CSV table of C-alpha atoms and ligand atoms in Angstrom, one decimal:
chain,number,residue,atom,x,y,z
A,13,MET,CA,-13.3,-25.7,-2.9
A,14,LYS,CA,-15.9,-23.2,-1.7
A,15,PRO,CA,-15.6,-19.4,-1.7
A,16,ALA,CA,-14.4,-17.4,1.3
A,17,VAL,CA,-17.3,-15.9,3.3
A,18,PHE,CA,-19.0,-12.9,1.8
A,19,ASP,CA,-22.0,-10.6,2.3
A,20,TYR,CA,-24.6,-10.7,-0.4
A,21,HIS,CA,-26.7,-7.9,-1.9
A,22,SER,CA,-29.2,-8.2,-4.7
A,23,PRO,CA,-30.3,-4.7,-5.8
A,24,VAL,CA,-33.2,-4.3,-8.2
A,25,GLU,CA,-32.2,-0.9,-9.6
A,26,LEU,CA,-29.0,0.4,-11.1
A,27,GLU,CA,-28.9,3.4,-8.7
A,28,GLU,CA,-29.0,1.0,-5.7
A,29,ALA,CA,-26.1,-1.0,-7.1
A,30,LEU,CA,-24.0,2.1,-7.7
A,31,ASN,CA,-24.7,3.2,-4.1
A,32,LEU,CA,-23.5,-0.1,-2.9
A,33,LEU,CA,-20.3,0.2,-4.9
A,34,ASP,CA,-19.8,3.6,-3.3
A,35,GLU,CA,-20.4,2.2,0.1
A,36,PHE,CA,-18.2,-0.9,-0.1
A,37,GLY,CA,-15.5,0.2,-2.6
A,38,TYR,CA,-12.7,-2.3,-3.2
A,39,ASP,CA,-14.3,-4.8,-0.9
A,40,ALA,CA,-17.2,-5.3,-3.4
A,41,LYS,CA,-17.5,-7.2,-6.6
A,42,ILE,CA,-20.3,-7.1,-9.2
A,43,MET,CA,-21.7,-10.5,-10.2
A,44,SER,CA,-23.7,-11.0,-13.3
A,45,GLY,CA,-23.6,-14.4,-15.0
A,46,GLY,CA,-21.1,-15.7,-12.4
A,47,GLN,CA,-19.5,-18.0,-15.0
A,48,SER,CA,-16.0,-16.5,-14.5
A,49,LEU,CA,-16.3,-14.9,-11.1
A,50,ILE,CA,-17.7,-17.9,-9.2
A,51,PRO,CA,-15.0,-20.3,-10.3
A,52,MET,CA,-12.4,-17.7,-9.4
A,53,MET,CA,-14.1,-17.3,-5.9
A,54,ASN,CA,-14.2,-21.1,-5.5
A,55,MET,CA,-10.5,-21.3,-6.2
A,56,ARG,CA,-9.9,-18.3,-3.9
A,57,LEU,CA,-8.4,-16.3,-6.7
A,58,ALA,CA,-11.0,-13.7,-5.9
A,59,ARG,CA,-12.2,-13.0,-2.3
A,60,PRO,CA,-14.7,-10.2,-2.4
A,61,LYS,CA,-16.1,-9.4,1.1
A,62,VAL,CA,-19.3,-8.1,-0.6
A,63,LEU,CA,-21.0,-9.6,-3.7
A,64,ILE,CA,-23.4,-7.3,-5.5
A,65,ASP,CA,-25.6,-9.6,-7.6
A,66,ILE,CA,-27.0,-7.5,-10.5
A,67,ASN,CA,-29.2,-10.2,-12.0
A,68,ASN,CA,-32.4,-8.5,-10.8
A,69,ILE,CA,-31.6,-5.2,-12.4
A,70,THR,CA,-33.9,-5.9,-15.4
A,71,GLU,CA,-33.4,-2.4,-16.8
A,72,LEU,CA,-29.9,-3.6,-17.9
A,73,ASN,CA,-31.3,-6.5,-20.0
A,74,TYR,CA,-32.2,-5.3,-23.5
A,75,ILE,CA,-31.4,-5.2,-27.2
A,76,ARG,CA,-32.3,-2.0,-28.9
A,77,ILE,CA,-31.8,-1.2,-32.6
A,78,THR,CA,-31.8,2.3,-33.9
A,79,ASP,CA,-30.8,3.8,-37.3
A,80,LEU,CA,-27.3,4.4,-35.8
A,81,ASP,CA,-26.4,1.4,-33.7
A,82,ILE,CA,-27.3,-1.8,-31.9
A,83,LYS,CA,-27.4,-1.1,-28.2
A,84,ILE,CA,-27.1,-4.1,-25.9
A,85,GLY,CA,-27.6,-3.9,-22.1
A,86,GLY,CA,-24.9,-5.1,-19.8
A,87,LEU,CA,-27.0,-7.8,-18.3
A,88,THR,CA,-28.2,-9.3,-21.6
A,89,ARG,CA,-27.2,-13.0,-21.9
A,90,HIS,CA,-25.1,-14.3,-24.6
A,91,HIS,CA,-27.9,-16.6,-25.9
A,92,GLN,CA,-30.2,-13.6,-26.3
A,93,VAL,CA,-27.8,-12.0,-28.7
A,94,GLU,CA,-27.1,-15.4,-30.4
A,95,GLU,CA,-30.9,-15.9,-30.9
A,96,SER,CA,-31.9,-12.4,-32.0
A,97,LYS,CA,-33.2,-12.5,-35.6
A,98,GLU,CA,-32.7,-8.7,-36.0
A,99,ILE,CA,-29.0,-8.9,-35.0
A,100,GLU,CA,-28.5,-11.9,-37.3
A,101,LYS,CA,-29.8,-9.8,-40.1
A,102,ILE,CA,-28.0,-6.5,-39.4
A,103,CYS,CA,-24.8,-7.7,-37.8
A,104,PRO,CA,-24.3,-11.5,-38.4
A,105,LEU,CA,-20.8,-11.4,-36.9
A,106,LEU,CA,-22.3,-11.0,-33.4
A,107,SER,CA,-24.6,-14.0,-33.9
A,108,GLU,CA,-21.9,-16.1,-35.4
A,109,GLY,CA,-19.3,-15.2,-32.7
A,110,MET,CA,-21.7,-15.8,-29.8
A,111,LYS,CA,-22.1,-19.4,-30.9
A,112,LEU,CA,-18.4,-19.9,-30.4
A,113,ILE,CA,-18.5,-18.9,-26.7
A,114,GLY,CA,-18.2,-22.0,-24.5
A,115,HIS,CA,-21.3,-24.2,-24.4
A,116,SER,CA,-25.0,-23.5,-24.4
A,117,GLN,CA,-25.1,-23.7,-20.6
A,118,ILE,CA,-22.4,-20.9,-20.4
A,119,ARG,CA,-24.2,-18.8,-23.0
A,120,SER,CA,-27.5,-19.1,-21.1
A,121,ARG,CA,-26.1,-17.5,-18.0
A,122,GLY,CA,-23.0,-15.5,-19.2
A,123,THR,CA,-23.7,-11.8,-19.9
A,124,ILE,CA,-22.3,-9.2,-22.3
A,125,GLY,CA,-21.1,-7.0,-19.4
A,126,GLY,CA,-19.4,-9.9,-17.6
A,127,SER,CA,-17.6,-11.1,-20.7
A,128,VAL,CA,-16.4,-7.6,-21.7
A,129,VAL,CA,-15.3,-6.6,-18.1
A,130,HIS,CA,-13.6,-10.0,-17.6
A,131,ALA,CA,-11.5,-9.1,-20.6
A,132,ASP,CA,-10.0,-12.5,-21.4
A,133,PRO,CA,-7.7,-11.9,-24.4
A,134,THR,CA,-9.0,-15.1,-26.1
A,135,ALA,CA,-12.7,-14.3,-25.5
A,136,GLU,CA,-14.8,-13.8,-28.6
A,137,LEU,CA,-16.8,-10.7,-27.5
A,138,PRO,CA,-13.8,-8.3,-27.0
A,139,VAL,CA,-12.4,-9.3,-30.4
A,140,MET,CA,-15.8,-8.8,-32.1
A,141,LEU,CA,-16.4,-5.4,-30.5
A,142,THR,CA,-12.9,-4.2,-31.6
A,143,THR,CA,-13.5,-5.4,-35.2
A,144,LEU,CA,-16.9,-3.6,-35.3
A,145,GLY,CA,-15.6,-0.3,-33.8
A,146,ALA,CA,-18.0,-0.7,-30.9
A,147,THR,CA,-18.1,1.3,-27.7
A,148,VAL,CA,-18.8,0.4,-24.0
A,149,THR,CA,-20.8,2.6,-21.7
A,150,LEU,CA,-20.0,2.7,-17.9
A,151,ALA,CA,-22.1,4.2,-15.2
A,152,SER,CA,-21.2,5.4,-11.7
A,153,SER,CA,-22.9,7.6,-9.2
A,154,GLU,CA,-20.9,10.5,-10.7
A,155,GLY,CA,-22.3,10.0,-14.2
A,156,ILE,CA,-21.9,8.0,-17.5
A,157,ARG,CA,-18.9,7.7,-19.8
A,158,THR,CA,-18.5,5.9,-23.2
A,159,LEU,CA,-15.2,4.4,-24.2
A,160,THR,CA,-13.8,2.9,-27.4
A,161,THR,CA,-12.4,-0.7,-27.0
A,162,ASP,CA,-8.9,0.8,-27.3
A,163,GLU,CA,-9.6,3.0,-24.3
A,164,PHE,CA,-11.2,0.2,-22.4
A,165,PHE,CA,-9.1,-2.9,-22.7
A,166,MET,CA,-5.7,-2.5,-21.0
A,167,THR,CA,-4.0,-5.9,-20.7
A,168,TYR,CA,-4.8,-9.5,-19.6
A,169,LEU,CA,-8.0,-9.5,-17.6
A,170,THR,CA,-7.6,-5.8,-17.0
A,171,THR,CA,-9.7,-2.8,-18.2
A,172,THR,CA,-10.0,0.8,-17.4
A,173,ILE,CA,-13.3,0.4,-15.5
A,174,GLU,CA,-13.2,2.1,-12.1
A,175,MET,CA,-14.0,0.4,-8.9
A,176,ASN,CA,-17.3,2.4,-8.6
A,177,GLU,CA,-18.5,1.7,-12.2
A,178,ILE,CA,-20.9,-0.8,-13.8
A,179,LEU,CA,-20.9,-1.6,-17.5
A,180,ILE,CA,-24.4,-0.7,-18.6
A,181,SER,CA,-24.3,-1.2,-22.3
A,182,ILE,CA,-22.3,-1.8,-25.5
A,183,GLU,CA,-23.0,0.0,-28.7
A,184,VAL,CA,-22.3,-1.5,-32.1
A,185,PRO,CA,-22.5,0.9,-35.2
A,186,ILE,CA,-24.9,-0.2,-37.9
A,187,PRO,CA,-22.7,-1.4,-40.8
A,188,PRO,CA,-22.9,0.2,-44.2
A,189,PRO,CA,-24.4,-1.8,-47.1
A,190,ASN,CA,-22.2,-4.4,-48.9
A,191,THR,CA,-20.5,-5.4,-45.6
A,192,GLY,CA,-19.4,-9.0,-45.0
A,193,TYR,CA,-18.1,-10.4,-41.8
A,194,ALA,CA,-16.4,-13.6,-40.5
A,195,ILE,CA,-15.1,-15.0,-37.3
A,196,ASP,CA,-13.2,-18.2,-36.8
A,197,GLU,CA,-10.9,-19.7,-34.1
A,198,PHE,CA,-8.6,-22.6,-33.3
A,199,THR,CA,-9.6,-24.5,-30.2
A,200,LEU,CA,-8.3,-27.8,-28.8
A,201,ARG,CA,-11.9,-29.0,-28.2
A,202,LYS,CA,-15.2,-27.6,-29.3
A,203,GLY,CA,-16.3,-25.0,-26.7
A,204,ASP,CA,-12.9,-24.4,-25.3
A,205,PHE,CA,-11.4,-20.9,-25.1
A,206,ALA,CA,-9.6,-20.3,-28.4
A,207,ILE,CA,-5.8,-20.6,-28.8
A,208,VAL,CA,-6.1,-18.0,-31.5
A,209,LEU,CA,-9.2,-16.3,-33.0
A,210,ALA,CA,-9.7,-13.9,-35.8
A,211,ALA,CA,-12.6,-11.7,-36.9
A,212,ALA,CA,-12.9,-9.5,-40.0
A,213,SER,CA,-15.3,-7.0,-41.5
A,214,VAL,CA,-15.1,-5.9,-45.2
A,215,THR,CA,-17.2,-3.3,-47.0
A,216,LEU,CA,-17.1,-3.3,-50.8
A,217,LYS,CA,-17.9,-0.4,-53.2
A,218,GLU,CA,-20.3,-1.0,-56.1
A,219,ASP,CA,-17.3,-1.7,-58.3
A,220,GLY,CA,-16.2,-4.6,-56.1
A,221,LYS,CA,-13.2,-2.8,-54.7
A,222,VAL,CA,-12.7,-2.5,-50.9
A,223,GLU,CA,-14.2,0.6,-49.3
A,224,SER,CA,-13.0,-0.3,-45.8
A,225,ALA,CA,-12.0,-3.3,-43.8
A,226,SER,CA,-11.0,-4.3,-40.3
A,227,LEU,CA,-9.2,-7.4,-38.9
A,228,CYS,CA,-8.7,-8.3,-35.3
A,229,LEU,CA,-6.9,-11.1,-33.6
A,230,GLY,CA,-7.3,-12.6,-30.1
A,231,GLY,CA,-4.9,-14.8,-28.2
A,232,VAL,CA,-1.8,-13.1,-29.3
A,233,ASP,CA,-1.5,-10.3,-26.7
A,234,GLY,CA,-3.2,-9.1,-23.6
A,235,VAL,CA,-5.8,-7.2,-25.5
A,236,PRO,CA,-7.5,-7.7,-28.9
A,237,VAL,CA,-5.1,-6.7,-31.7
A,238,LEU,CA,-6.5,-4.6,-34.5
A,239,LEU,CA,-4.3,-5.0,-37.6
A,240,ASP,CA,-4.9,-1.8,-39.6
A,241,GLU,CA,-1.5,-2.3,-41.2
A,242,VAL,CA,-3.0,-5.4,-43.0
A,243,THR,CA,-6.4,-4.0,-43.9
A,244,ASP,CA,-5.1,-0.6,-45.1
A,245,GLU,CA,-3.4,-2.5,-47.9
A,246,LEU,CA,-6.7,-3.8,-49.1
A,247,VAL,CA,-8.5,-0.5,-49.4
A,248,GLY,CA,-9.2,0.7,-53.0
A,249,LYS,CA,-8.2,-2.7,-54.4
A,250,GLU,CA,-10.0,-5.8,-55.7
A,251,PRO,CA,-9.6,-8.2,-52.8
A,252,ASP,CA,-8.6,-11.5,-54.5
A,253,SER,CA,-7.0,-14.4,-52.6
A,254,ASP,CA,-3.5,-13.5,-53.7
A,255,LEU,CA,-3.8,-9.9,-52.4
A,256,ILE,CA,-5.3,-11.1,-49.1
A,257,ALA,CA,-2.5,-13.7,-48.7
A,258,ASP,CA,0.1,-11.0,-49.5
A,259,CYS,CA,-1.4,-8.6,-46.9
A,260,CYS,CA,-1.7,-11.3,-44.3
A,261,SER,CA,2.0,-12.3,-44.7
A,262,ARG,CA,2.8,-9.0,-42.9
A,263,ILE,CA,1.3,-10.5,-39.8
A,264,GLU,CA,4.6,-12.3,-39.3
A,265,ASP,CA,6.2,-9.0,-38.3
A,266,LEU,CA,3.2,-7.5,-36.6
A,267,VAL,CA,2.4,-9.9,-33.8
A,268,ASP,CA,4.6,-11.3,-31.1
A,269,PRO,CA,2.6,-13.9,-29.2
A,270,GLU,CA,3.8,-15.6,-26.0
A,271,PRO,CA,4.3,-19.3,-25.9
A,272,ASP,CA,2.3,-21.3,-23.3
A,273,ILE,CA,1.5,-25.0,-22.5
A,274,HIS,CA,-1.0,-25.1,-25.5
A,275,ALA,CA,1.1,-23.6,-28.3
A,276,SER,CA,4.6,-22.3,-29.1
A,277,ALA,CA,4.9,-18.7,-30.2
A,278,GLU,CA,5.8,-19.8,-33.8
A,279,TYR,CA,2.7,-22.1,-34.0
A,280,ARG,CA,0.5,-19.3,-32.7
A,281,LYS,CA,1.9,-16.9,-35.3
A,282,ASP,CA,1.2,-19.4,-38.1
A,283,LEU,CA,-2.4,-19.8,-36.8
A,284,CYS,CA,-2.7,-16.0,-36.9
A,285,ILE,CA,-1.8,-15.8,-40.5
A,286,THR,CA,-4.0,-18.8,-41.5
A,287,TYR,CA,-7.0,-17.6,-39.6
A,288,ALA,CA,-6.6,-14.0,-40.7
A,289,LYS,CA,-6.6,-15.1,-44.3
A,290,ARG,CA,-9.6,-17.3,-43.8
A,291,VAL,CA,-11.8,-14.7,-42.2
A,292,LEU,CA,-10.8,-12.0,-44.7
A,293,GLU,CA,-11.6,-14.2,-47.6
A,294,ARG,CA,-14.9,-15.2,-46.1
A,295,ALA,CA,-15.9,-11.6,-45.3
A,296,VAL,CA,-15.0,-10.5,-48.9
A,297,GLU,CA,-17.1,-13.4,-50.3
A,298,ARG,CA,-20.1,-12.4,-48.1
A,299,ALA,CA,-19.8,-8.8,-49.0
A,300,ALA,CA,-19.6,-9.7,-52.7
A,301,GLN,CA,-22.8,-11.7,-52.4
A,302,GLN,CA,-24.6,-8.6,-51.5
A,303,LEU,CA,-23.4,-6.8,-54.7
A,304,LYS,CA,-25.1,-9.4,-56.9
B,413,LIG,C1,-16.5,-23.9,-19.0
B,413,LIG,C2,-16.5,-22.5,-19.4
B,413,LIG,C3,-16.1,-22.2,-20.8
B,413,LIG,C4,-16.1,-20.9,-21.2
B,413,LIG,N1,-15.8,-20.7,-22.5
B,413,LIG,C5,-15.7,-19.4,-23.0
B,413,LIG,C6,-15.4,-19.1,-24.3
B,413,LIG,O1,-15.1,-20.0,-25.1
B,413,LIG,N2,-15.3,-17.8,-24.7
B,413,LIG,C7,-15.6,-16.8,-23.9
B,413,LIG,O2,-15.6,-15.6,-24.3
B,413,LIG,N3,-16.0,-17.0,-22.6
B,413,LIG,C8,-16.0,-18.3,-22.1
B,413,LIG,N4,-16.4,-18.5,-20.8
B,413,LIG,C9,-16.6,-17.4,-20.0
B,413,LIG,C10,-18.1,-16.9,-20.1
B,413,LIG,O3,-18.2,-16.3,-21.4
B,413,LIG,C11,-18.4,-15.9,-19.0
B,413,LIG,O4,-19.8,-15.8,-19.1
B,413,LIG,C12,-17.9,-14.5,-19.1
B,413,LIG,O5,-16.5,-14.5,-19.2
B,413,LIG,C13,-18.2,-13.7,-17.8
B,413,LIG,O6,-19.5,-13.4,-17.9
B,413,LIG,P1,-20.4,-13.5,-16.7
B,413,LIG,O7,-21.7,-12.7,-17.0
B,413,LIG,O8,-20.6,-14.9,-16.2
B,413,LIG,O9,-19.6,-12.6,-15.6
B,413,LIG,P2,-19.3,-12.8,-14.1
B,413,LIG,O10,-18.5,-14.1,-13.9
B,413,LIG,O11,-20.4,-12.6,-13.2
B,413,LIG,O12,-18.2,-11.6,-13.9
B,413,LIG,C14,-17.0,-11.6,-14.5
B,413,LIG,C15,-16.2,-10.3,-14.1
B,413,LIG,O13,-16.9,-9.2,-14.6
B,413,LIG,C16,-17.4,-8.3,-13.6
B,413,LIG,N5,-18.7,-7.8,-14.0
B,413,LIG,C17,-19.7,-8.6,-14.5
B,413,LIG,N6,-20.7,-7.9,-15.0
B,413,LIG,C18,-20.3,-6.6,-14.8
B,413,LIG,C19,-20.9,-5.4,-15.2
B,413,LIG,N7,-22.1,-5.3,-15.8
B,413,LIG,N8,-20.2,-4.2,-14.9
B,413,LIG,C20,-19.0,-4.3,-14.2
B,413,LIG,N9,-18.4,-5.4,-13.9
B,413,LIG,C21,-19.0,-6.6,-14.2
B,413,LIG,C22,-17.4,-9.1,-12.3
B,413,LIG,O14,-17.2,-8.3,-11.2
B,413,LIG,C23,-16.2,-10.1,-12.6
B,413,LIG,O15,-15.0,-9.4,-12.3
B,413,LIG,C24,-16.4,-19.8,-20.3
B,413,LIG,C25,-16.7,-20.1,-19.0
B,413,LIG,C26,-16.8,-21.4,-18.5
B,413,LIG,C27,-17.2,-21.6,-17.1
């Protein structure tokens, strides 16, 4: 199928794009990589009367690293993050997770802003950002606001972005020393959207005990699920396999996934526990390597 008829605009500055959003309101849709929006338009699940293509707004394509955070512009492509040597060194979770997004063709067009605003609950980026305590920054003609992932993701494919806003950047805090990360997922075929995915970050103290940790699951609810109830139990303790397994067994009572054509609720729950254990163990191992 082909999309319904639409008018096309290709602004070269953010201000111009924001003015177009003000002018056309709910009739308009932003297009960045087009990897999700165009298939939806072709299937007539989305019928914007006006398409605002932001691909020429080059000011939104950047990776900037400061002492405090990694700032990534909304138009930055997945492959740019995947291939950044600096990001690989400072925050390897992002590099590792990017490689799990679809196929290289998708990653060469798909953008950070598109992936975050599309808000698929099994997408890697929202889960990584939640694990990392990242923020998202939105611009409108009225100004700029920065939100936590908790404030941004609402439910399946739905966020708190307003109709006149554009996601201009994400900000990932620079992790403390002795931090290890991991991300892993269960897919039916390589490159498919995950059935369940898990990401973890663990920071160890010099004595090998856990300073802080976070664990986030995707594919179990409409938004990424941060499991502080699990990781709080690790803090201040030596994180061996038995402790991690014991903490992860709590997930049984903490998640309530929906069944679908790919997996029953029980199977999805089992996957959550298996993958949570796996990423926590790997993150601890990687953090411990830095203590040596
Ligand atoms: C075959 C295939 C496999 C895929 N596999 C995966 C996968 O395994 N994991 C995964 O995470 N994703 C996967 N994707 C999706 C891919 O990551 C998309 O790139 C992403 O979801 C959307 O990014 P985009 O830049 O293409 O956005 P678009 O398709 O252009 O836009 C998506 C939505 O975001 C809005 N939008 C885009 N940019 C902005 C912005 N800056 N500000 C405000 N609104 C904006 C659009 O209006 C639209 O509603 C797959 C896609 C395909 C086609």
